[in-house]
CSV table of C-alpha atoms in Angstrom, one decimal:
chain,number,residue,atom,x,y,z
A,1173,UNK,CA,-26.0,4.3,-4.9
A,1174,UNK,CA,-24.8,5.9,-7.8
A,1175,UNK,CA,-22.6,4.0,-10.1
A,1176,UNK,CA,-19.7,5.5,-12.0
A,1177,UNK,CA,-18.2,3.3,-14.3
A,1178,UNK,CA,-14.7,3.9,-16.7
A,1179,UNK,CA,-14.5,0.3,-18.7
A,1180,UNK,CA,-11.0,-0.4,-20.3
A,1181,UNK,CA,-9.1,-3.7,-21.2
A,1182,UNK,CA,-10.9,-7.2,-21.5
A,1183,UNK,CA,-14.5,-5.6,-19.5
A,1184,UNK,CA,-14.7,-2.9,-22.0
A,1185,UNK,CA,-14.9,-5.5,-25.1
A,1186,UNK,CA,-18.4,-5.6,-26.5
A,1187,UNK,CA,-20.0,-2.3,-24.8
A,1188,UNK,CA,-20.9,0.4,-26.1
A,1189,UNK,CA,-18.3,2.8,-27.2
A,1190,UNK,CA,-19.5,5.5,-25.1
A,1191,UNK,CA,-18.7,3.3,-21.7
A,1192,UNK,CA,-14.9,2.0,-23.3
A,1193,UNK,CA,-12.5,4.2,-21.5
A,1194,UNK,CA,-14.5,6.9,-20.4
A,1195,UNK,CA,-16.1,7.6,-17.1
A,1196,UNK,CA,-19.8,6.7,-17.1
A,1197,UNK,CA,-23.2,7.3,-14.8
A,1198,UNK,CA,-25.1,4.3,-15.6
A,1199,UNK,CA,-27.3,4.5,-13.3
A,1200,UNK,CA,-28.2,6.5,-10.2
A,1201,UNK,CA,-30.2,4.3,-7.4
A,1202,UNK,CA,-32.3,7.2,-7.3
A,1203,UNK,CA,-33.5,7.1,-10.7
A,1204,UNK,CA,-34.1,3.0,-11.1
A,1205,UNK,CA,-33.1,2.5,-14.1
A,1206,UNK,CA,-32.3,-1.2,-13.4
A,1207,UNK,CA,-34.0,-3.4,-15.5
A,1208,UNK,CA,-35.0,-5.9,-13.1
A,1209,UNK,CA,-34.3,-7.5,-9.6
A,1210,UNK,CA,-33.2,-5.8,-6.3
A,1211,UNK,CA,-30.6,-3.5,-5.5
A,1212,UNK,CA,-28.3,-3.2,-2.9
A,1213,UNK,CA,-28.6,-0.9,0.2
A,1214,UNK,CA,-26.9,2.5,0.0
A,1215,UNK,CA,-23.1,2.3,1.3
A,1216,UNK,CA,-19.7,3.8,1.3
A,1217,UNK,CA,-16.4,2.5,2.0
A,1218,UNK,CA,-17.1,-0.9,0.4
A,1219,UNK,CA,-14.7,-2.7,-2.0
A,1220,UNK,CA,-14.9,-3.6,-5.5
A,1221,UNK,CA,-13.5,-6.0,-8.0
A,1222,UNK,CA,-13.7,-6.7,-11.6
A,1223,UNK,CA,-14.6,-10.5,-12.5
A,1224,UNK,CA,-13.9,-10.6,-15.6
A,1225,UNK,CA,-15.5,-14.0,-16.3
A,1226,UNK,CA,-18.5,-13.0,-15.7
A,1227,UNK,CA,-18.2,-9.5,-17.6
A,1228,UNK,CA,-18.9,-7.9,-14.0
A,1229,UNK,CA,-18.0,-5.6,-10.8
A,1230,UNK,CA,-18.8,-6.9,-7.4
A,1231,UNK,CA,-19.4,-5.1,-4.4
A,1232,UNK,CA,-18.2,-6.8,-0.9
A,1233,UNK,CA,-19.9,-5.1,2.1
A,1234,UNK,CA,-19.6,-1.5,3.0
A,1235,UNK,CA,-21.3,0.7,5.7
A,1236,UNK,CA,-24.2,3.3,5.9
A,1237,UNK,CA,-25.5,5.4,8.6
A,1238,UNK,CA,-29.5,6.4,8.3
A,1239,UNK,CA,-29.1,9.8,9.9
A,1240,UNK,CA,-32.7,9.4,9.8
A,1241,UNK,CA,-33.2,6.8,12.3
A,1242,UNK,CA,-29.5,7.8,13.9
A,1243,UNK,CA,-28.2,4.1,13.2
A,1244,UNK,CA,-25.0,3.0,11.6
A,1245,UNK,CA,-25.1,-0.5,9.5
A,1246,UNK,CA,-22.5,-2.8,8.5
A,1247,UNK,CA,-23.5,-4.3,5.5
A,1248,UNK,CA,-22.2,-7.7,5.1
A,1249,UNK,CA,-23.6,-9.1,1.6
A,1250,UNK,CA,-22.1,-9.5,-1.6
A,1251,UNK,CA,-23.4,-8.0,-5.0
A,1252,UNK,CA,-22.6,-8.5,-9.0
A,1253,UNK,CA,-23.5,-5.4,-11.5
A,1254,UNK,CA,-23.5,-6.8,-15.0
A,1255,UNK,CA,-22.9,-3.4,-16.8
A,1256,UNK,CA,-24.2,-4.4,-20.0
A,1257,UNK,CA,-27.5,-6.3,-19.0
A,1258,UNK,CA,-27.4,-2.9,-15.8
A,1259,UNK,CA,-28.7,-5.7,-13.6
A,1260,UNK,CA,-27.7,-6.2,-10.2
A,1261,UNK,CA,-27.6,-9.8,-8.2
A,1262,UNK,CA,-27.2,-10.8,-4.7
A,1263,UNK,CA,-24.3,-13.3,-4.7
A,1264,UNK,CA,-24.4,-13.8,-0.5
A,1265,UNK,CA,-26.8,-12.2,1.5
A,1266,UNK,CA,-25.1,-12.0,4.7
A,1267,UNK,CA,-26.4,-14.4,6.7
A,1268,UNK,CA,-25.7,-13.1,10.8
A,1269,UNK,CA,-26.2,-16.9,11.7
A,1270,UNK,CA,-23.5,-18.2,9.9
A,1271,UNK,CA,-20.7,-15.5,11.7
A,1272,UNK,CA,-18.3,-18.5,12.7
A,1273,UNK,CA,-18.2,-19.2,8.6
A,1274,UNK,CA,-18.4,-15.6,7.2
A,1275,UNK,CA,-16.9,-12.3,7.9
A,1276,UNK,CA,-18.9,-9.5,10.0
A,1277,UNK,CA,-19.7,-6.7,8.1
A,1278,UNK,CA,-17.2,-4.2,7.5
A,1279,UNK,CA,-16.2,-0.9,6.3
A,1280,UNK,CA,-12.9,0.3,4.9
A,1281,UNK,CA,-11.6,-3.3,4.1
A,1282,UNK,CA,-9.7,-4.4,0.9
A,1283,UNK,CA,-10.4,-6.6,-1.8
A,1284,UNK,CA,-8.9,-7.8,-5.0
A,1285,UNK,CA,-9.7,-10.7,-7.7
A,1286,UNK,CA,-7.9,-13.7,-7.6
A,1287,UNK,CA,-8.5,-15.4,-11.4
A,1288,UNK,CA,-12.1,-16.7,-11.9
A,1289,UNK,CA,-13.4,-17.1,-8.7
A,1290,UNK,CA,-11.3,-16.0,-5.5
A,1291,UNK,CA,-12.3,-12.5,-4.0
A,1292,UNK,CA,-9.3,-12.2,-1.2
A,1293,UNK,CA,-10.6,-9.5,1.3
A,1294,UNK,CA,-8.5,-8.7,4.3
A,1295,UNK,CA,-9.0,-6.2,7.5
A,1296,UNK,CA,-11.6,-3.8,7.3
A,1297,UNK,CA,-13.8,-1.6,10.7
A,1298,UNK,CA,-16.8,-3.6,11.8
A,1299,UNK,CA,-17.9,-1.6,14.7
A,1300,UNK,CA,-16.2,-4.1,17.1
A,1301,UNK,CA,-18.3,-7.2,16.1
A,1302,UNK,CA,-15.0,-9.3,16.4
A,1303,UNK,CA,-13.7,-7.6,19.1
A,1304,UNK,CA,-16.7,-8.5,21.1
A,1305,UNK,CA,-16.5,-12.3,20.8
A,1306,UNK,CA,-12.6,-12.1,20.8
A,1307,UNK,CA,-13.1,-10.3,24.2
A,1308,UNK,CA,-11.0,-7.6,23.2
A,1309,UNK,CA,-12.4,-4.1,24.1
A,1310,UNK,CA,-12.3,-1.2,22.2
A,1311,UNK,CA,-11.3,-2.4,19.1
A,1312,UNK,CA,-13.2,-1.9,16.1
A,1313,UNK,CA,-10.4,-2.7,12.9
A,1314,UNK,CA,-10.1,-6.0,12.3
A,1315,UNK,CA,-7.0,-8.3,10.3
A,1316,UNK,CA,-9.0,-11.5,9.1
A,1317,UNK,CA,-8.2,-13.0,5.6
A,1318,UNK,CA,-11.3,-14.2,4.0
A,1319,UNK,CA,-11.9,-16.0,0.5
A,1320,UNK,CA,-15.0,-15.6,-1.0
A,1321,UNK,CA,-15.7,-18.5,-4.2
A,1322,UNK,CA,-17.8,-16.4,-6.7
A,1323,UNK,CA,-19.0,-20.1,-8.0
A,1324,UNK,CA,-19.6,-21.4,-4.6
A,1325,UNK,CA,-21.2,-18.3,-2.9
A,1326,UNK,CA,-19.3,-19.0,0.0
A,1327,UNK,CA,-16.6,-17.4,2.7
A,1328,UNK,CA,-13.8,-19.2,4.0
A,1329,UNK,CA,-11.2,-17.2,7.1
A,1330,UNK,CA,-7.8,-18.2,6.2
A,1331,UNK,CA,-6.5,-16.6,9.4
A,1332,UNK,CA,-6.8,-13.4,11.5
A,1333,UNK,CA,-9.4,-12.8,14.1
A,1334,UNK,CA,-8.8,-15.2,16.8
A,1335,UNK,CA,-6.9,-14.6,20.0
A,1336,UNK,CA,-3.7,-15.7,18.6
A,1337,UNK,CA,-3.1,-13.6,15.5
A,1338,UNK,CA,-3.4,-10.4,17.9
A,1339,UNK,CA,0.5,-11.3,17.9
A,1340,UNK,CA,1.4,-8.9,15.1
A,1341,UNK,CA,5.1,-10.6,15.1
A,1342,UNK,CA,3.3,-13.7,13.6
A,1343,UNK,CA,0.4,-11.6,11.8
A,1344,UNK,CA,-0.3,-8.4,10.0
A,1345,UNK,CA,-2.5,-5.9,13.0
A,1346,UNK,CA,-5.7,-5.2,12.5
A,1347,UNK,CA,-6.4,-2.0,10.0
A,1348,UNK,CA,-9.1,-0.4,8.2
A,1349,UNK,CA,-8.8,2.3,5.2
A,1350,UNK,CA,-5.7,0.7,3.4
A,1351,UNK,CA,-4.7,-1.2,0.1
A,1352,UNK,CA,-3.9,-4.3,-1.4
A,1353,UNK,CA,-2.6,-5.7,-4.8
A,1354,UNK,CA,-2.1,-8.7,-6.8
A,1355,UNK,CA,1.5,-9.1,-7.6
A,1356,UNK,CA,0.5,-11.7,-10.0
A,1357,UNK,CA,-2.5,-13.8,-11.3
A,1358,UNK,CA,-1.1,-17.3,-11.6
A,1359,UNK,CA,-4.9,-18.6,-12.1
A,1360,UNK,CA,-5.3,-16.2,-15.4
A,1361,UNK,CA,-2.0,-17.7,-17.0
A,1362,UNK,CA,-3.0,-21.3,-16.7
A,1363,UNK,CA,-6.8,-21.2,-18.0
């Protein structure tokens, strides 16, 4: 994983001047430069937010195939850099028993921050994990709307991926490799 970095508005206050505006290698996976605790697994296609009440990016799932071993992985956990302290931590660790409370892992899904705690992530390709309990074949994009609390540590589906939002009069279809905004960030103007 190598991490690029351009700081600017409120996570750029503090750093060092040569990370304020500017893109940045802080560190290459490769190189460990990480002061202490694990890292993530090498992926691609994941999403990112800044939290800026913690000073931090976080990393929500993502994929990676091992051309060594020939096998593809969809990464379902959750990870915080701090850029400052350059340490990374596990916020959920994608827990395969708890699929019925917590997204499948997924590739090519969208995510933005929601004021202090909410990471909204919607859609996203999970190699047909959904599908396959759904019953639906050949379908690997997927239209759930999760919450993630950054305080909690924990997933909550607000709707999509169930039989009945495969209606896409009454609910956005499934899709991978797209974007989302915030149109506004009530939370921010009432802290």
């Amino acid at each position: 994983l190598l991490l690029l970095l351009r700081v600017a508005g409120a996570l750029a206050s503090g750093l060092p001047d040569q990370l304020q505006g500017a893109w940045t290698e802080l560190a290459a996976q490769e190189n460990m430069l990480f002061r202490r605790g694990t890292l993530p697994s090498h992926r691609y296609s994941h999403a990112a937010v800044a939290h800026t009440a913690s000073d931090s990016m976080i990393v929500v799932m993502g994929y990676f195939y091992d051309h060594a071993y020939h096998r593809p992985t969809w990464e379902r956990d959750v990870w915080s850099f701090a850029p400052r302290e350059q340490e990374w931590t596990r916020l959920y660790n994608g827990d395969k028993e708890a699929l019925s409370r917590s997204p499948s892992g997924r590739y090519g899904h969208t995510a933005v921050m929601e004021g202090r705690d909410n990471i909204w992530m919607f859609g996203g390709d999970d190699g047909g994990e959904v599908a396959k309990h759904l019953g639906v074949k050949e379908s690997t994009h997927t239209n759930g709307l999760w919450r993630f609390s950054v305080d909690l540590r924990l997933w909550q589906r607000i709707g999509g991926e169930s039989r009945d939002t495969l209606d896409t009069t009454q609910w956005p279809a499934p899709r991978a490799l797209h974007a989302m905004a915030l149109l506004e960030d009530h939370h921010e103007s009432q802290a």
